[in-house]
mmCIF file of C-alpha atoms in Angstrom:
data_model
loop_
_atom_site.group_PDB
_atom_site.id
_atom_site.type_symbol
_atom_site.label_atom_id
_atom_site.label_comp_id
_atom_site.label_asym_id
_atom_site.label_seq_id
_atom_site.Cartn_x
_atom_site.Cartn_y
_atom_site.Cartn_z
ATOM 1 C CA UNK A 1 -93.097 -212.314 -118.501
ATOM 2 C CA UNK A 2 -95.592 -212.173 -115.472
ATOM 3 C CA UNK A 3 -94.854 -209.971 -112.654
ATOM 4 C CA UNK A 4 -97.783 -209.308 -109.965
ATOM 5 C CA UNK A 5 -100.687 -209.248 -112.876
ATOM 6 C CA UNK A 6 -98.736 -206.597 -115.311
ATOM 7 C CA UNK A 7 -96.777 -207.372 -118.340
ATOM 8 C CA UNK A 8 -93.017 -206.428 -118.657
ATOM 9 C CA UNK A 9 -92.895 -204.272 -121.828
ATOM 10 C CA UNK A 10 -90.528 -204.239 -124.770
ATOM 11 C CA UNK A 11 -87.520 -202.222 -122.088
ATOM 12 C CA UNK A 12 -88.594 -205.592 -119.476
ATOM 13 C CA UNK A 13 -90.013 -202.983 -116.912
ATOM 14 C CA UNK A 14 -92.582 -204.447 -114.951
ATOM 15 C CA UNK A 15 -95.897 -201.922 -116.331
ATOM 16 C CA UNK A 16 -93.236 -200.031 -118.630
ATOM 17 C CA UNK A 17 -94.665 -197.728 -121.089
ATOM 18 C CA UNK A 18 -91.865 -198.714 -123.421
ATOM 19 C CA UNK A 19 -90.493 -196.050 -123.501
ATOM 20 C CA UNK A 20 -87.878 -196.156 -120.672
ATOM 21 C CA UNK A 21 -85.088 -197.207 -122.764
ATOM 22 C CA UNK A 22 -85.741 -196.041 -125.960
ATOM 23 C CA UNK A 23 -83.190 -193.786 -127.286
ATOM 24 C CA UNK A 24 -83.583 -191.129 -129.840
ATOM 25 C CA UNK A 25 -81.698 -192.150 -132.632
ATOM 26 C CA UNK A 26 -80.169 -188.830 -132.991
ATOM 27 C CA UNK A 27 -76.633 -187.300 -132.534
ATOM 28 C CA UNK A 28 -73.379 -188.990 -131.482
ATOM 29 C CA UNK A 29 -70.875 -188.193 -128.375
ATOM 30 C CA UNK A 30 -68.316 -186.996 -130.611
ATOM 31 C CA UNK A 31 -70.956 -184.058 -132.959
ATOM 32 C CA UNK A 32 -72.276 -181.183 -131.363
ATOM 33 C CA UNK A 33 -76.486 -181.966 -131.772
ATOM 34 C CA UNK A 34 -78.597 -179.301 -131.932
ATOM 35 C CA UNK A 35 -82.401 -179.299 -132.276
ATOM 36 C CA UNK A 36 -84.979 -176.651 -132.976
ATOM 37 C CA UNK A 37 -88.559 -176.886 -130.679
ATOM 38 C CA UNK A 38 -91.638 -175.077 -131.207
ATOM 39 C CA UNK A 39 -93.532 -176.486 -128.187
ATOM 40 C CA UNK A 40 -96.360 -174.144 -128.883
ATOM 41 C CA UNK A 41 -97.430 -172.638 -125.417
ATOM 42 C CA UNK A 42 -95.460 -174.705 -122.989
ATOM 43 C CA UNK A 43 -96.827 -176.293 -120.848
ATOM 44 C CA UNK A 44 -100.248 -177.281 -122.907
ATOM 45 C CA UNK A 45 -100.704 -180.177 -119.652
ATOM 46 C CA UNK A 46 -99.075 -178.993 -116.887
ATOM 47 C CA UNK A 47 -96.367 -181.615 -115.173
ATOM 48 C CA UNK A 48 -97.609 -184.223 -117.927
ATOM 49 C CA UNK A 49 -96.270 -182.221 -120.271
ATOM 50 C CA UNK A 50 -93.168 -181.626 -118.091
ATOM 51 C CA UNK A 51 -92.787 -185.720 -117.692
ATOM 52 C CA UNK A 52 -93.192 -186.315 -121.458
ATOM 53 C CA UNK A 53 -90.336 -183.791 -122.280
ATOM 54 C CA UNK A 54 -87.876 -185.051 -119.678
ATOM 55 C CA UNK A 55 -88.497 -188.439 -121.214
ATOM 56 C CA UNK A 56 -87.838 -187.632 -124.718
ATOM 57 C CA UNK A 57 -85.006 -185.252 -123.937
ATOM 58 C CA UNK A 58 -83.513 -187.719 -121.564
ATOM 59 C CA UNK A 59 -83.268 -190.490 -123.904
ATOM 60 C CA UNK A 60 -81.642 -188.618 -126.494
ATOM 61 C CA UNK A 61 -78.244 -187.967 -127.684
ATOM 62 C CA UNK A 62 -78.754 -184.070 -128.335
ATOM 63 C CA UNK A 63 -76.674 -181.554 -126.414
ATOM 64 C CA UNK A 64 -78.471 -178.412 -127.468
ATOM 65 C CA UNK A 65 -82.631 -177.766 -128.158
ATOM 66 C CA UNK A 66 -83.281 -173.940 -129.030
ATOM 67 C CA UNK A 67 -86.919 -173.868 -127.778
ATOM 68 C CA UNK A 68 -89.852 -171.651 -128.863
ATOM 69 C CA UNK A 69 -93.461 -170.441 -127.035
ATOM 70 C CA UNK A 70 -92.186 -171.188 -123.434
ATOM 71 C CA UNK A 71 -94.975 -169.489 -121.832
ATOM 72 C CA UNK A 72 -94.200 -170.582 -118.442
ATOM 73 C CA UNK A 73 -90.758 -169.518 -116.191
ATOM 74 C CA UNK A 74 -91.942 -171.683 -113.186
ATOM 75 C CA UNK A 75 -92.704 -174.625 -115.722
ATOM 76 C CA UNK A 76 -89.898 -174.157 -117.772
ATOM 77 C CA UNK A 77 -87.609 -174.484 -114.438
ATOM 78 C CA UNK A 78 -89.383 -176.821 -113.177
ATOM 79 C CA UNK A 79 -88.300 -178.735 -116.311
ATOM 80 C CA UNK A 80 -84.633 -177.808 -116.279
ATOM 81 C CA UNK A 81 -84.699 -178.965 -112.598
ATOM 82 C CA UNK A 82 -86.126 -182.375 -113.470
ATOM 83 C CA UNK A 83 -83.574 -182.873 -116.283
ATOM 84 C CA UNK A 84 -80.134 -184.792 -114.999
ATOM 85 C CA UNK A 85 -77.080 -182.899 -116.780
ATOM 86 C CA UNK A 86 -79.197 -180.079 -118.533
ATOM 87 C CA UNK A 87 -79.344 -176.469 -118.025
ATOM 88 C CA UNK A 88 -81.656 -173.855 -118.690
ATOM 89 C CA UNK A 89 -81.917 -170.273 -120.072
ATOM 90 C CA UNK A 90 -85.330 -168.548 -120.788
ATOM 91 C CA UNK A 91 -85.672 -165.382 -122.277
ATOM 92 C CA UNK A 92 -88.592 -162.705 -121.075
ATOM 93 C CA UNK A 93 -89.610 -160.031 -123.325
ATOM 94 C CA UNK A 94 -91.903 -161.464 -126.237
ATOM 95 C CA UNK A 95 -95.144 -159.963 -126.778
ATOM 96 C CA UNK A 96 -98.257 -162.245 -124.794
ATOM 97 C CA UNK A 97 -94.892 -164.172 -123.086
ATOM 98 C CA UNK A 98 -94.425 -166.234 -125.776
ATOM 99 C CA UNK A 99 -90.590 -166.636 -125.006
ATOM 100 C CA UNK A 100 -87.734 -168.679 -126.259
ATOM 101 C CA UNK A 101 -85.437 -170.406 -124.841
ATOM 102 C CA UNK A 102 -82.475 -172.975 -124.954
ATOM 103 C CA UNK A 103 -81.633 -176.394 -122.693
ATOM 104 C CA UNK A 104 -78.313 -177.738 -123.063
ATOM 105 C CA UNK A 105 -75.623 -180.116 -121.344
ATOM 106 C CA UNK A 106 -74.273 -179.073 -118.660
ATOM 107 C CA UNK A 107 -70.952 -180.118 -119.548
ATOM 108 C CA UNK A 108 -71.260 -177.362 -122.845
ATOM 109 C CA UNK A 109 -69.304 -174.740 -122.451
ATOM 110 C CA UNK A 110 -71.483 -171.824 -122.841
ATOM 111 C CA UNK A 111 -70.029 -168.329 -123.216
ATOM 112 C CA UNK A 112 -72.921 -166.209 -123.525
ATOM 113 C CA UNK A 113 -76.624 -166.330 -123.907
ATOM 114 C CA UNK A 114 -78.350 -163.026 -124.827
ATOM 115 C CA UNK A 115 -80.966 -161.475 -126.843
ATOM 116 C CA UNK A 116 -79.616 -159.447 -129.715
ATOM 117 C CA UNK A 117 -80.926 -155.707 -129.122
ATOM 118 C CA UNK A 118 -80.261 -154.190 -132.068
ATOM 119 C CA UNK A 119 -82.738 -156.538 -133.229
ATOM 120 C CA UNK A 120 -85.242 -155.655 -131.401
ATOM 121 C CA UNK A 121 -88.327 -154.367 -133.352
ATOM 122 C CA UNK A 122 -91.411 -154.883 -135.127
ATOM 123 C CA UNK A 123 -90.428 -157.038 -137.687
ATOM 124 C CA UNK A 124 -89.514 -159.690 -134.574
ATOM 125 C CA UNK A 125 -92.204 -160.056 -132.007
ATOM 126 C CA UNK A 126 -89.310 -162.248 -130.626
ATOM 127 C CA UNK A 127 -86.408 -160.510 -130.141
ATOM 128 C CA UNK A 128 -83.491 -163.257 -131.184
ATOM 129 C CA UNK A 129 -81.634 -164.906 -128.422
ATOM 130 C CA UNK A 130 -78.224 -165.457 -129.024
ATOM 131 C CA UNK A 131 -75.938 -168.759 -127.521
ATOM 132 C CA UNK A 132 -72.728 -168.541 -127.956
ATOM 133 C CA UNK A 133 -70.357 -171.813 -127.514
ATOM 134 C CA UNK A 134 -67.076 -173.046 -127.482
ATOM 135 C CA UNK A 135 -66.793 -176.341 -129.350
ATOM 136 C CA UNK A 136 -63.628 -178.505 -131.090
ATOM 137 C CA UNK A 137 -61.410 -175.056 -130.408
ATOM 138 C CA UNK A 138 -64.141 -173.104 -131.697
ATOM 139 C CA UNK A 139 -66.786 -170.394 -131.130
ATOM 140 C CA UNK A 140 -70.076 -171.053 -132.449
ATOM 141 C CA UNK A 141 -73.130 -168.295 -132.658
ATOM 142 C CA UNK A 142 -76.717 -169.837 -132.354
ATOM 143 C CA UNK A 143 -79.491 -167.805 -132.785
ATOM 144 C CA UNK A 144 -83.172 -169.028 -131.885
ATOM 145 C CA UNK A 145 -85.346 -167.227 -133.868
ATOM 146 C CA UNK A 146 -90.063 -167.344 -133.687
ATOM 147 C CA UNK A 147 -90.935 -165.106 -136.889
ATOM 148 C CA UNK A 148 -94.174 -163.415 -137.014
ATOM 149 C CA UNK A 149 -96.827 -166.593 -138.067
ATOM 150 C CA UNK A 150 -99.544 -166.973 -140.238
ATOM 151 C CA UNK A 151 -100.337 -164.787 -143.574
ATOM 152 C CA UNK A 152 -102.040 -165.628 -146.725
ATOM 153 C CA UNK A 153 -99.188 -166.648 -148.390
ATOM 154 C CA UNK A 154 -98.497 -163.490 -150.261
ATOM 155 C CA UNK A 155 -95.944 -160.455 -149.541
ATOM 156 C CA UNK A 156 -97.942 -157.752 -150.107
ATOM 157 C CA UNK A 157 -95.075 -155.146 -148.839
ATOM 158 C CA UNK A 158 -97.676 -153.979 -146.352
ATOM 159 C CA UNK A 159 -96.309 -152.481 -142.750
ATOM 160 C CA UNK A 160 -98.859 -155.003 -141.029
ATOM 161 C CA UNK A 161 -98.287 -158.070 -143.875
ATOM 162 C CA UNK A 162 -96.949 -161.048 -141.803
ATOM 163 C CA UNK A 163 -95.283 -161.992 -144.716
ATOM 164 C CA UNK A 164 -93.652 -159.526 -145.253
ATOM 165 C CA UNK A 165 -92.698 -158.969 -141.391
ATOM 166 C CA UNK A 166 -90.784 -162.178 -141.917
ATOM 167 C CA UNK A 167 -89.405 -161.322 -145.081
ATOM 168 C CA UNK A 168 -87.907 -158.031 -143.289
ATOM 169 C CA UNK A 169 -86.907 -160.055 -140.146
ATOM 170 C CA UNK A 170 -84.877 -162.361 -142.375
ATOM 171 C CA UNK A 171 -83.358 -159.534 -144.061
ATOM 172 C CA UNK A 172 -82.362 -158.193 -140.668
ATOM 173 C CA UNK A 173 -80.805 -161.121 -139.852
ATOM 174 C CA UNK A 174 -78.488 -161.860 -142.484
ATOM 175 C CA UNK A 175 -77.261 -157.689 -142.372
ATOM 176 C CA UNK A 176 -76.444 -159.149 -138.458
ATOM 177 C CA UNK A 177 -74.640 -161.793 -139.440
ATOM 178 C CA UNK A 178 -72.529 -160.196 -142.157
ATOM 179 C CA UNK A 179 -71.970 -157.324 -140.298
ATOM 180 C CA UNK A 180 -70.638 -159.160 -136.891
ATOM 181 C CA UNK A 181 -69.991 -162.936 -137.398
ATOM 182 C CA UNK A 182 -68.826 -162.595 -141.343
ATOM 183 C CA UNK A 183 -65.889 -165.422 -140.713
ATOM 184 C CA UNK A 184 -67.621 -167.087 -137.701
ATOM 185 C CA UNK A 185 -69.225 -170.510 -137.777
ATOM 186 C CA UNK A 186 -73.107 -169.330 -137.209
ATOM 187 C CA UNK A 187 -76.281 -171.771 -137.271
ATOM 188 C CA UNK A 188 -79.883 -169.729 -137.295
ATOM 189 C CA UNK A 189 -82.736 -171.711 -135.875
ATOM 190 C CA UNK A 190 -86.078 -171.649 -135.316
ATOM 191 C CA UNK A 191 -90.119 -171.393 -136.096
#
């Protein structure tokens, strides 16, 4: 169909990117949905970036995306301000402000969103950042995790071994979870 020289697309918007009313075929209204986003240095395009996101967030059925390498506050709210029903929480300490982060539904109830201090060393350049949530009656601990990247592939049980940072990171994180959440409904994400 015709309208003023440009072709409706496959939504029927007049110059649509088809795109408009695609939805991510992910999640449901009655499961929680929870995705993990390395958006490596966010924003890598400015507001195109921003629009993209919005897009693809909008259109899905997820209720909670546990970012990772938000570089940007003022971007990063500029994106939670764009999104209709979402809310935002950015963390601030990483090394070279490679920070993570979390968006969710507004109509979540959040308890608490925190990085975990006691994990707070060199085996994370990320210190962990902790959601916690009550869903269907029940609490539920998130942690967003970035590990240390790159390596040769090898633990080599060196101080400075990236491998073996993560290795020791992991470790840490289990001990956490034993120690403080051993009955509790946990999910670890991350890059």
């Amino acid at each position: 169909c015709d309208c003023d020289g440009n072709v409706n697309d496959e939504c029927g918007v007049c110059g649509g990117n088809g795109l408009s009313c695609a939805v991510i075929p992910f999640g449901t209204d009655s499961t929680l949905d929870i995705i993990t986003w390395n958006i490596e240095q966010f924003p890598k395009q400015g507001e195109s970036t921003i629009e993209y996101l919005v897009e693809i967030i909008q259109s899905s059925e997820i209720d909670i995306i546990a970012l990772q390498e938000i570089d940007s506050e003022t971007d990063f709210n500029n994106l939670v301000n764009e999104l209709d029903g979402w809310e935002g929480y950015r963390a601030n300490s990483a090394s070279y402000n490679i920070d993570l982060a979390y968006l969710y539904k507004s109509e979540l109830t959040i308890i608490s969103i925190e990085e975990i201090s006691s994990l707070e060393n060199y085996n994370f350049p990320r210190t962990p950042l902790q959601m916690k949530i009550e869903w269907g009656g029940d609490n539920i601990y998130i942690i967003n995790n970035h590990f240390k990247c790159c390596g040769n592939g090898t633990i080599e049980n060196e101080y400075d071994d990236e491998e073996y940072r993560r290795m020791m990171a992991s470790q840490e994180l289990q001990d956490y979870v034993d120690l403080y959440y051993p009955n509790e409904k946990v999910l670890i994400l991350g890059d």
